Short mmCIF file of N, CA, C and O in Angstrom, two decimals:
data_model
loop_
_atom_site.label_atom_id
_atom_site.label_comp_id
_atom_site.label_asym_id
_atom_site.label_seq_id
_atom_site.Cartn_x
_atom_site.Cartn_y
_atom_site.Cartn_z
N MET N 1 8.44 -16.10 -4.04
CA MET N 1 7.54 -16.92 -4.64
C MET N 1 8.65 -18.41 -4.98
O MET N 1 10.20 -17.66 -5.54
N HIS N 2 7.91 -19.50 -5.33
CA HIS N 2 9.14 -19.93 -5.31
C HIS N 2 9.10 -20.99 -6.29
O HIS N 2 8.17 -21.22 -7.10
N TYR N 3 10.64 -21.31 -7.73
CA TYR N 3 10.53 -22.50 -9.16
C TYR N 3 11.58 -22.83 -8.78
O TYR N 3 12.74 -22.37 -8.38
N ASN N 4 11.12 -24.64 -9.00
CA ASN N 4 12.17 -24.60 -8.74
C ASN N 4 13.09 -25.20 -7.75
O ASN N 4 14.42 -25.10 -7.76
N GLY N 5 12.68 -24.16 -6.35
CA GLY N 5 13.26 -24.92 -5.34
C GLY N 5 14.23 -23.90 -5.26
O GLY N 5 14.96 -23.48 -4.44
N ILE N 6 13.54 -22.60 -6.24
CA ILE N 6 15.13 -21.50 -6.25
C ILE N 6 13.43 -19.61 -5.52
O ILE N 6 12.88 -20.22 -6.45
N MET N 7 13.83 -19.65 -4.82
CA MET N 7 13.66 -18.30 -4.07
C MET N 7 13.13 -16.87 -5.48
O MET N 7 13.92 -16.85 -5.90
N TYR N 8 12.36 -16.79 -5.73
CA TYR N 8 12.46 -15.37 -7.32
C TYR N 8 11.89 -15.06 -5.81
O TYR N 8 10.72 -14.79 -5.98
N ARG N 9 11.84 -13.12 -6.04
CA ARG N 9 11.96 -11.86 -6.07
C ARG N 9 11.96 -10.87 -7.30
O ARG N 9 12.56 -10.76 -7.95
N PRO N 10 10.37 -10.88 -6.98
CA PRO N 10 10.65 -9.76 -7.80
C PRO N 10 11.35 -8.31 -8.38
O PRO N 10 11.19 -7.82 -7.08
N PRO N 11 12.48 -7.26 -8.70
CA PRO N 11 12.93 -6.72 -8.65
C PRO N 11 11.87 -5.02 -8.41
O PRO N 11 11.91 -4.71 -9.38
N LEU N 12 11.69 -5.45 -7.75
CA LEU N 12 9.99 -4.16 -6.77
C LEU N 12 10.86 -3.37 -6.44
O LEU N 12 10.38 -2.12 -7.30
N GLU N 13 12.74 -3.15 -6.67
CA GLU N 13 13.76 -1.39 -6.26
C GLU N 13 13.63 -1.03 -7.68
O GLU N 13 13.44 0.39 -7.65
N ALA N 14 13.98 -2.18 -8.37
CA ALA N 14 14.21 -1.65 -10.04
C ALA N 14 12.78 -1.49 -10.85
O ALA N 14 12.68 -0.01 -11.85
N ASP N 15 11.45 -1.85 -10.21
CA ASP N 15 10.07 -1.47 -10.75
C ASP N 15 10.08 -0.18 -10.76
O ASP N 15 9.89 0.54 -11.41
N THR N 16 10.29 -0.52 -9.72
CA THR N 16 9.53 1.56 -9.06
C THR N 16 10.63 2.51 -9.38
O THR N 16 10.45 3.61 -9.24
N GLU N 17 12.12 2.42 -9.23
CA GLU N 17 12.62 3.33 -10.28
C GLU N 17 12.39 3.39 -11.29
O GLU N 17 12.25 4.93 -11.39
N LEU N 18 12.27 2.47 -12.15
CA LEU N 18 11.60 2.62 -13.31
C LEU N 18 10.65 4.27 -13.48
O LEU N 18 10.28 4.40 -14.06
N LEU N 19 9.40 3.28 -12.40
CA LEU N 19 7.61 3.82 -12.96
C LEU N 19 7.90 5.49 -12.60
O LEU N 19 7.79 6.06 -13.55
N ASN N 20 9.24 5.97 -10.82
CA ASN N 20 9.24 7.09 -10.79
C ASN N 20 9.93 7.63 -11.63
O ASN N 20 9.91 8.86 -13.03
N LYS N 21 10.76 7.58 -12.60
CA LYS N 21 11.65 8.10 -13.35
C LYS N 21 11.24 8.38 -14.84
O LYS N 21 10.88 8.90 -15.50
N ALA N 22 9.76 7.16 -15.91
CA ALA N 22 8.57 7.45 -16.34
C ALA N 22 7.99 8.52 -16.32
O ALA N 22 7.72 8.68 -16.98
N LYS N 23 7.36 8.51 -15.06
CA LYS N 23 6.54 9.44 -14.74
C LYS N 23 4.77 8.67 -15.57
O LYS N 23 4.75 9.89 -16.41
N PRO N 24 4.62 8.28 -15.81
CA PRO N 24 3.68 7.50 -16.26
C PRO N 24 1.93 8.54 -15.74
O PRO N 24 2.23 8.41 -15.08
N ASN N 25 0.93 8.03 -16.45
CA ASN N 25 -0.11 9.31 -16.16
C ASN N 25 -0.59 8.22 -15.49
O ASN N 25 -1.99 8.50 -14.41
N ALA N 26 -0.93 6.44 -15.76
CA ALA N 26 -1.83 5.55 -15.27
C ALA N 26 -0.31 4.07 -14.86
O ALA N 26 0.44 3.94 -16.20
N ILE N 27 -1.26 3.82 -13.73
CA ILE N 27 -0.30 2.93 -13.20
C ILE N 27 -2.03 1.56 -12.97
O ILE N 27 -2.36 1.61 -12.21
N CYS N 28 -1.00 -0.33 -13.41
CA CYS N 28 -1.84 -0.53 -13.02
C CYS N 28 -1.65 -2.17 -12.93
O CYS N 28 -0.27 -2.70 -12.95
N ALA N 29 -2.01 -2.61 -11.91
CA ALA N 29 -1.52 -3.66 -10.89
C ALA N 29 -2.12 -4.45 -10.95
O ALA N 29 -3.81 -5.06 -10.04
N THR N 30 -2.23 -6.07 -11.33
CA THR N 30 -2.57 -7.53 -10.81
C THR N 30 -2.27 -8.49 -9.92
O THR N 30 -0.24 -7.79 -10.22
N ASN N 31 -2.61 -8.32 -9.43
CA ASN N 31 -2.66 -9.98 -8.46
C ASN N 31 -2.18 -10.67 -9.70
O ASN N 31 -2.93 -12.18 -10.31
N LEU N 32 -0.87 -12.11 -9.44
CA LEU N 32 -1.66 -13.74 -10.11
C LEU N 32 -2.47 -14.38 -9.65
O LEU N 32 -2.71 -14.41 -9.25
N TYR N 33 -2.92 -14.96 -10.87
CA TYR N 33 -3.41 -15.98 -10.53
C TYR N 33 -2.97 -16.11 -12.09
O TYR N 33 -2.48 -16.85 -12.61
N ILE N 34 -3.45 -17.39 -10.72
CA ILE N 34 -3.04 -19.40 -11.80
C ILE N 34 -3.56 -20.17 -12.15
O ILE N 34 -4.47 -21.26 -11.96
N PHE N 35 -4.19 -20.07 -13.74
CA PHE N 35 -5.04 -20.96 -14.59
C PHE N 35 -5.21 -22.06 -14.60
O PHE N 35 -4.07 -21.87 -14.47
N PRO N 36 -6.21 -22.71 -14.26
CA PRO N 36 -5.90 -24.43 -14.88
C PRO N 36 -5.74 -24.52 -16.12
O PRO N 36 -6.07 -23.48 -16.85
N HIS N 37 -5.41 -25.40 -16.04
CA HIS N 37 -4.37 -26.03 -17.15
C HIS N 37 -3.67 -25.50 -17.65
O HIS N 37 -3.06 -25.78 -19.74
N THR N 38 -2.98 -25.69 -17.24
CA THR N 38 -1.64 -24.46 -17.82
C THR N 38 -0.31 -25.61 -16.84
O THR N 38 -0.22 -25.94 -16.38
N LYS N 39 0.35 -24.72 -17.87
CA LYS N 39 1.68 -25.55 -17.87
C LYS N 39 2.20 -24.96 -15.70
O LYS N 39 2.66 -25.56 -14.79
N LEU N 40 2.18 -23.89 -15.27
CA LEU N 40 1.54 -22.72 -14.24
C LEU N 40 1.37 -23.13 -13.31
O LEU N 40 1.91 -24.06 -12.31
N ALA N 41 0.44 -24.02 -13.53
CA ALA N 41 -0.93 -24.97 -12.38
C ALA N 41 -0.36 -26.52 -12.55
O ALA N 41 -0.01 -26.44 -11.45
N ALA N 42 0.23 -26.79 -13.35
CA ALA N 42 0.63 -27.94 -13.38
C ALA N 42 1.68 -27.63 -12.43
O ALA N 42 2.34 -28.72 -11.24
N ASP N 43 2.78 -27.19 -12.03
CA ASP N 43 4.24 -26.60 -11.73
C ASP N 43 3.47 -26.57 -10.28
O ASP N 43 4.85 -27.07 -9.48
N VAL N 44 2.69 -25.39 -9.92
CA VAL N 44 2.14 -25.81 -8.11
C VAL N 44 1.89 -26.85 -8.21
O VAL N 44 2.42 -27.35 -6.53
N GLU N 45 1.18 -27.43 -8.59
CA GLU N 45 0.55 -28.92 -8.15
C GLU N 45 1.41 -30.09 -8.16
O GLU N 45 1.39 -30.44 -7.09
N LYS N 46 2.39 -29.89 -8.77
CA LYS N 46 3.84 -30.07 -8.34
C LYS N 46 5.09 -29.96 -7.34
O LYS N 46 6.20 -30.78 -7.15
N GLY N 47 4.63 -28.86 -7.42
CA GLY N 47 5.26 -27.88 -5.57
C GLY N 47 6.77 -27.51 -6.52
O GLY N 47 7.76 -27.13 -5.70
N ARG N 48 6.62 -27.58 -8.67
CA ARG N 48 7.86 -26.73 -8.84
C ARG N 48 8.28 -25.27 -8.33
O ARG N 48 8.46 -24.51 -8.93
N PHE N 49 6.28 -24.53 -8.40
CA PHE N 49 6.44 -22.84 -7.72
C PHE N 49 5.60 -22.94 -6.97
O PHE N 49 3.92 -23.39 -6.63
N ILE N 50 5.59 -22.22 -5.88
CA ILE N 50 4.76 -21.50 -4.86
C ILE N 50 4.34 -20.03 -5.70
O ILE N 50 5.82 -19.47 -5.27
N PRO N 51 3.63 -19.41 -5.56
CA PRO N 51 2.92 -17.95 -4.90
C PRO N 51 3.01 -17.94 -4.08
O PRO N 51 3.37 -18.17 -2.85
N SER N 52 3.21 -16.50 -4.13
CA SER N 52 3.33 -15.58 -2.70
C SER N 52 1.87 -15.57 -2.46
O SER N 52 1.07 -16.37 -3.13
N ASP N 53 1.45 -15.68 -1.02
CA ASP N 53 0.32 -15.88 0.26
C ASP N 53 0.07 -14.70 -0.41
O ASP N 53 0.67 -13.49 -0.81
N VAL N 54 -1.39 -14.39 -0.14
CA VAL N 54 -1.88 -12.61 0.04
C VAL N 54 -1.15 -11.50 0.91
O VAL N 54 -1.00 -10.34 -0.12
N VAL N 55 -1.57 -12.17 1.98
CA VAL N 55 -0.19 -11.15 2.79
C VAL N 55 1.41 -10.84 2.05
O VAL N 55 1.38 -9.18 2.43
N GLU N 56 2.13 -11.51 1.75
CA GLU N 56 2.82 -11.29 0.56
C GLU N 56 2.54 -10.50 -0.28
O GLU N 56 3.45 -8.81 -1.08
N ALA N 57 1.60 -10.51 -0.77
CA ALA N 57 1.48 -9.77 -2.13
C ALA N 57 1.34 -8.44 -1.52
O ALA N 57 1.69 -7.49 -2.61
N LEU N 58 0.03 -8.59 -0.99
CA LEU N 58 0.03 -7.23 -0.40
C LEU N 58 0.58 -6.18 -0.28
O LEU N 58 1.54 -5.22 0.14
N GLN N 59 2.08 -6.85 0.43
CA GLN N 59 2.49 -5.87 1.37
C GLN N 59 3.65 -5.32 0.50
O GLN N 59 3.91 -4.90 0.28
N GLU N 60 4.06 -6.45 -1.03
CA GLU N 60 4.56 -6.26 -2.65
C GLU N 60 4.02 -4.40 -2.61
O GLU N 60 4.90 -3.93 -3.28
N GLU N 61 2.77 -5.27 -3.07
CA GLU N 61 1.93 -3.75 -3.36
C GLU N 61 1.61 -2.50 -2.70
O GLU N 61 2.48 -1.52 -3.37
N LYS N 62 2.16 -2.34 -1.36
CA LYS N 62 1.79 -1.81 -0.67
C LYS N 62 3.58 -0.68 -0.11
O LYS N 62 3.25 0.33 -0.46
N THR N 63 4.57 -1.54 -0.24
CA THR N 63 5.66 -1.27 -0.43
C THR N 63 6.27 -0.39 -1.85
O THR N 63 6.23 0.53 -2.05
N LEU N 64 5.10 -1.03 -2.50
CA LEU N 64 5.71 -0.13 -4.34
C LEU N 64 4.53 1.16 -4.05
O LEU N 64 5.34 1.84 -4.45
N VAL N 65 2.93 1.31 -3.38
CA VAL N 65 2.81 2.25 -3.22
C VAL N 65 3.36 3.37 -2.55
O VAL N 65 3.48 4.85 -2.76
N GLU N 66 4.03 2.82 -1.21
CA GLU N 66 4.54 3.70 -1.20
C GLU N 66 5.75 4.83 -1.44
O GLU N 66 6.21 5.86 -1.31
N ASN N 67 6.66 3.80 -1.70
CA ASN N 67 7.05 4.65 -3.13
C ASN N 67 7.89 4.72 -3.80
O ASN N 67 9.31 5.45 -4.63
N LEU N 68 6.16 5.25 -4.90
CA LEU N 68 6.61 5.64 -5.59
C LEU N 68 6.61 7.64 -5.62
O LEU N 68 5.36 7.36 -4.84
N ASN N 69 6.71 7.84 -6.45
CA ASN N 69 6.70 9.89 -6.04
C ASN N 69 6.22 10.33 -7.65
O ASN N 69 6.65 10.59 -8.09
N LEU N 70 4.81 10.09 -8.08
CA LEU N 70 4.39 9.91 -8.72
C LEU N 70 3.22 11.09 -8.30
O LEU N 70 1.95 9.82 -8.68
N PRO N 71 2.43 12.37 -7.72
CA PRO N 71 1.41 12.59 -7.25
C PRO N 71 0.98 12.52 -8.75
O PRO N 71 -0.55 12.81 -8.03
N ASN N 72 1.47 13.16 -9.61
CA ASN N 72 -0.05 12.95 -11.07
C ASN N 72 -0.86 11.85 -11.78
O ASN N 72 -0.97 12.22 -12.51
N SER N 73 -0.25 10.52 -10.52
CA SER N 73 -0.02 9.88 -11.46
C SER N 73 -1.52 8.57 -11.01
O SER N 73 -1.70 8.61 -9.56
N ASN N 74 -2.43 7.53 -11.80
CA ASN N 74 -3.45 7.15 -11.17
C ASN N 74 -3.07 5.68 -10.77
O ASN N 74 -1.85 4.51 -11.44
N PHE N 75 -3.16 5.22 -9.50
CA PHE N 75 -3.17 4.17 -9.42
C PHE N 75 -3.66 3.45 -9.54
O PHE N 75 -5.43 3.65 -8.82
N TRP N 76 -4.34 2.23 -10.22
CA TRP N 76 -4.80 1.27 -10.32
C TRP N 76 -4.96 0.01 -9.55
O TRP N 76 -3.57 -1.12 -10.42
N ALA N 77 -5.79 -1.07 -8.88
CA ALA N 77 -5.55 -2.11 -8.87
C ALA N 77 -6.81 -2.76 -8.03
O ALA N 77 -6.99 -3.30 -6.98
N ALA N 78 -7.86 -2.81 -9.14
CA ALA N 78 -9.14 -3.44 -8.77
C ALA N 78 -9.64 -3.73 -9.98
O ALA N 78 -10.71 -3.77 -10.29
N HIS N 79 -8.80 -5.50 -10.38
CA HIS N 79 -9.59 -6.41 -11.58
C HIS N 79 -10.07 -6.85 -10.52
O HIS N 79 -9.92 -6.78 -8.82
N ASP N 80 -11.20 -7.55 -11.02
CA ASP N 80 -11.58 -8.52 -10.35
C ASP N 80 -10.66 -9.88 -9.47
O ASP N 80 -10.34 -10.47 -8.75
N LEU N 81 -9.68 -9.71 -9.92
CA LEU N 81 -8.24 -11.14 -9.23
C LEU N 81 -7.56 -10.74 -8.49
O LEU N 81 -6.90 -10.91 -8.02
N ASN N 82 -7.69 -9.13 -8.21
CA ASN N 82 -6.78 -8.53 -6.79
C ASN N 82 -7.66 -9.55 -5.28
O ASN N 82 -8.90 -8.94 -5.27
N TYR N 83 -6.93 -9.33 -5.19
CA TYR N 83 -7.24 -8.91 -3.50
C TYR N 83 -7.56 -8.14 -2.85
O TYR N 83 -8.90 -8.51 -2.86
N ILE N 84 -7.08 -7.04 -3.10
CA ILE N 84 -8.59 -6.01 -2.18
C ILE N 84 -8.92 -4.96 -3.80
O ILE N 84 -7.58 -5.07 -4.57
N ARG N 85 -9.57 -3.74 -3.64
CA ARG N 85 -9.49 -2.81 -4.78
C ARG N 85 -9.06 -2.30 -4.02
O ARG N 85 -9.05 -1.43 -3.19
N VAL N 86 -7.76 -1.28 -5.14
CA VAL N 86 -7.18 0.09 -4.79
C VAL N 86 -7.49 0.99 -5.04
O VAL N 86 -6.27 0.07 -6.32
N GLU N 87 -7.64 2.44 -5.45
CA GLU N 87 -7.19 2.96 -6.56
C GLU N 87 -7.41 4.41 -6.62
O GLU N 87 -8.25 4.51 -5.23
N GLY N 88 -7.19 5.14 -7.32
CA GLY N 88 -6.31 7.11 -6.93
C GLY N 88 -5.54 7.55 -7.06
O GLY N 88 -4.51 6.55 -8.13
N LYS N 89 -5.76 8.24 -7.16
CA LYS N 89 -4.44 9.73 -7.59
C LYS N 89 -2.89 9.48 -6.95
O LYS N 89 -3.28 9.66 -5.30
N LEU N 90 -2.19 9.02 -6.62
CA LEU N 90 -0.54 8.86 -6.06
C LEU N 90 -0.20 10.37 -4.90
O LEU N 90 0.24 10.34 -3.88
N GLY N 91 -1.18 11.00 -5.51
CA GLY N 91 -1.15 12.87 -4.78
C GLY N 91 -1.28 12.83 -4.08
O GLY N 91 -0.90 12.86 -2.58
N ASN N 92 -2.54 12.68 -4.27
CA ASN N 92 -4.01 13.16 -2.84
C ASN N 92 -4.12 12.43 -2.35
O ASN N 92 -4.58 12.30 -1.33
N GLN N 93 -4.65 10.66 -3.12
CA GLN N 93 -5.38 9.62 -2.38
C GLN N 93 -4.31 8.38 -1.82
O GLN N 93 -4.79 6.78 -1.85
N LYS N 94 -3.10 8.90 -2.01
CA LYS N 94 -1.82 7.96 -1.96
C LYS N 94 -2.08 7.12 -0.35
O LYS N 94 -2.35 6.50 0.11
N ASP N 95 -1.66 8.20 0.57
CA ASP N 95 -2.56 7.76 2.30
C ASP N 95 -4.22 6.91 2.56
O ASP N 95 -3.21 5.81 2.52
N LYS N 96 -5.02 6.87 1.66
CA LYS N 96 -6.28 6.39 1.51
C LYS N 96 -5.91 5.14 0.85
O LYS N 96 -6.81 4.38 1.69
N MET N 97 -5.31 5.44 -0.65
CA MET N 97 -4.12 4.13 -0.78
C MET N 97 -3.78 2.32 -0.06
O MET N 97 -4.31 1.82 0.54
N LEU N 98 -2.86 3.60 1.09
CA LEU N 98 -2.04 2.36 1.67
C LEU N 98 -3.62 2.57 3.09
O LEU N 98 -2.69 0.98 3.43
N THR N 99 -3.95 2.57 4.21
CA THR N 99 -5.10 2.42 4.78
C THR N 99 -5.60 1.66 4.57
O THR N 99 -5.92 0.31 5.38
N THR N 100 -5.90 1.98 2.77
CA THR N 100 -6.50 0.05 2.26
C THR N 100 -5.57 -1.04 2.63
O THR N 100 -6.56 -2.74 2.28
N ILE N 101 -4.48 -0.37 1.82
CA ILE N 101 -3.41 -2.11 1.45
C ILE N 101 -3.44 -2.65 3.01
O ILE N 101 -3.58 -3.81 3.03
N GLU N 102 -3.22 -2.00 4.06
CA GLU N 102 -2.96 -1.96 5.63
C GLU N 102 -3.55 -2.92 5.76
O GLU N 102 -4.20 -3.93 6.90
N LYS N 103 -5.52 -2.23 5.52
CA LYS N 103 -6.41 -3.20 6.56
C LYS N 103 -6.65 -4.41 5.52
O LYS N 103 -6.60 -5.40 6.32
N GLY N 104 -6.23 -4.88 4.71
CA GLY N 104 -6.30 -5.58 3.89
C GLY N 104 -4.98 -6.93 4.42
O GLY N 104 -5.17 -7.96 4.05
N ILE N 105 -4.01 -6.85 4.53
CA ILE N 105 -2.75 -7.38 5.40
C ILE N 105 -3.08 -8.03 6.42
O ILE N 105 -3.26 -8.59 6.13
N GLN N 106 -3.82 -6.97 7.36
CA GLN N 106 -4.29 -6.98 8.61
C GLN N 106 -5.55 -8.38 8.85
O GLN N 106 -5.55 -8.92 10.10
N LYS N 107 -6.12 -8.16 7.51
CA LYS N 107 -7.55 -9.23 6.84
C LYS N 107 -7.09 -9.92 6.76
O LYS N 107 -7.21 -11.47 6.85
N TYR N 108 -5.89 -10.40 6.29
CA TYR N 108 -5.89 -11.60 5.47
C TYR N 108 -4.49 -12.33 6.74
O TYR N 108 -4.42 -13.87 6.37
N MET N 109 -4.37 -11.60 7.37
CA MET N 109 -2.77 -12.19 8.15
C MET N 109 -3.73 -13.24 8.87
O MET N 109 -3.18 -14.43 9.04
N HIS N 110 -5.24 -13.00 9.58
CA HIS N 110 -6.29 -13.66 10.04
C HIS N 110 -7.47 -14.52 10.19
O HIS N 110 -7.67 -15.52 10.73
N GLU N 111 -7.48 -14.13 8.36
CA GLU N 111 -8.07 -15.34 7.68
C GLU N 111 -7.70 -16.23 6.21
O GLU N 111 -6.84 -15.08 5.93
N PRO N 112 -7.80 -17.45 6.06
CA PRO N 112 -8.00 -17.10 4.44
C PRO N 112 -8.40 -16.04 3.73
O PRO N 112 -9.57 -15.98 3.62
N PHE N 113 -7.61 -16.31 1.99
CA PHE N 113 -7.89 -15.45 1.30
C PHE N 113 -9.12 -15.91 0.51
O PHE N 113 -8.36 -17.78 0.27
N PRO N 114 -10.50 -16.54 -0.04
CA PRO N 114 -11.45 -17.51 -0.66
C PRO N 114 -10.48 -17.50 -1.37
O PRO N 114 -10.14 -17.12 -2.44
N LYS N 115 -10.90 -18.51 -1.83
CA LYS N 115 -9.95 -19.48 -3.05
C LYS N 115 -11.29 -18.90 -4.18
O LYS N 115 -12.42 -19.75 -4.11
N ILE N 116 -10.55 -19.00 -5.48
CA ILE N 116 -11.00 -18.27 -6.46
C ILE N 116 -11.53 -20.31 -7.57
O ILE N 116 -10.44 -20.22 -7.37
N THR N 117 -12.86 -20.19 -7.83
CA THR N 117 -13.17 -21.85 -8.17
C THR N 117 -13.27 -22.00 -8.80
O THR N 117 -14.06 -22.70 -10.29
N HIS N 118 -14.45 -20.37 -10.04
CA HIS N 118 -14.00 -20.51 -11.22
C HIS N 118 -13.43 -19.56 -12.49
O HIS N 118 -12.05 -19.70 -11.71
N SER N 119 -13.49 -20.35 -13.78
CA SER N 119 -12.31 -20.10 -15.02
C SER N 119 -12.88 -18.76 -15.12
O SER N 119 -13.62 -18.39 -15.80
N LEU N 120 -11.88 -18.25 -15.96
CA LEU N 120 -12.15 -16.67 -16.27
C LEU N 120 -12.11 -17.18 -18.71
O LEU N 120 -12.71 -15.97 -18.58
N MET N 121 -11.52 -18.35 -18.66
CA MET N 121 -11.66 -18.65 -19.98
C MET N 121 -12.99 -19.08 -20.31
O MET N 121 -13.41 -20.16 -19.39
#
């Protein structure tokens, strides 16, 4: 993501470290959605904010899941705004979730993600 010409990367390593220490029962992840008629939407229009593309977002999600060491925690990234639906227990379903994310990465490397044209508000 870029904001005002500055590259911004969320601190994924710090997030992963915190989650591994906190040992939550569940982790929910959603993709960024730019709501129309907001300051952020205006910044996108003016080129001041450039959100991650689909592949970048999925690669980050994959890295997060790979580095979570929480076999008893559930991971849920299945909101309507998520690019792909990923959910399961990080113990026995982690490999399945990583395969799903990787398939999404491969798919969207070769075809654009359909633009969301409806407002959720």
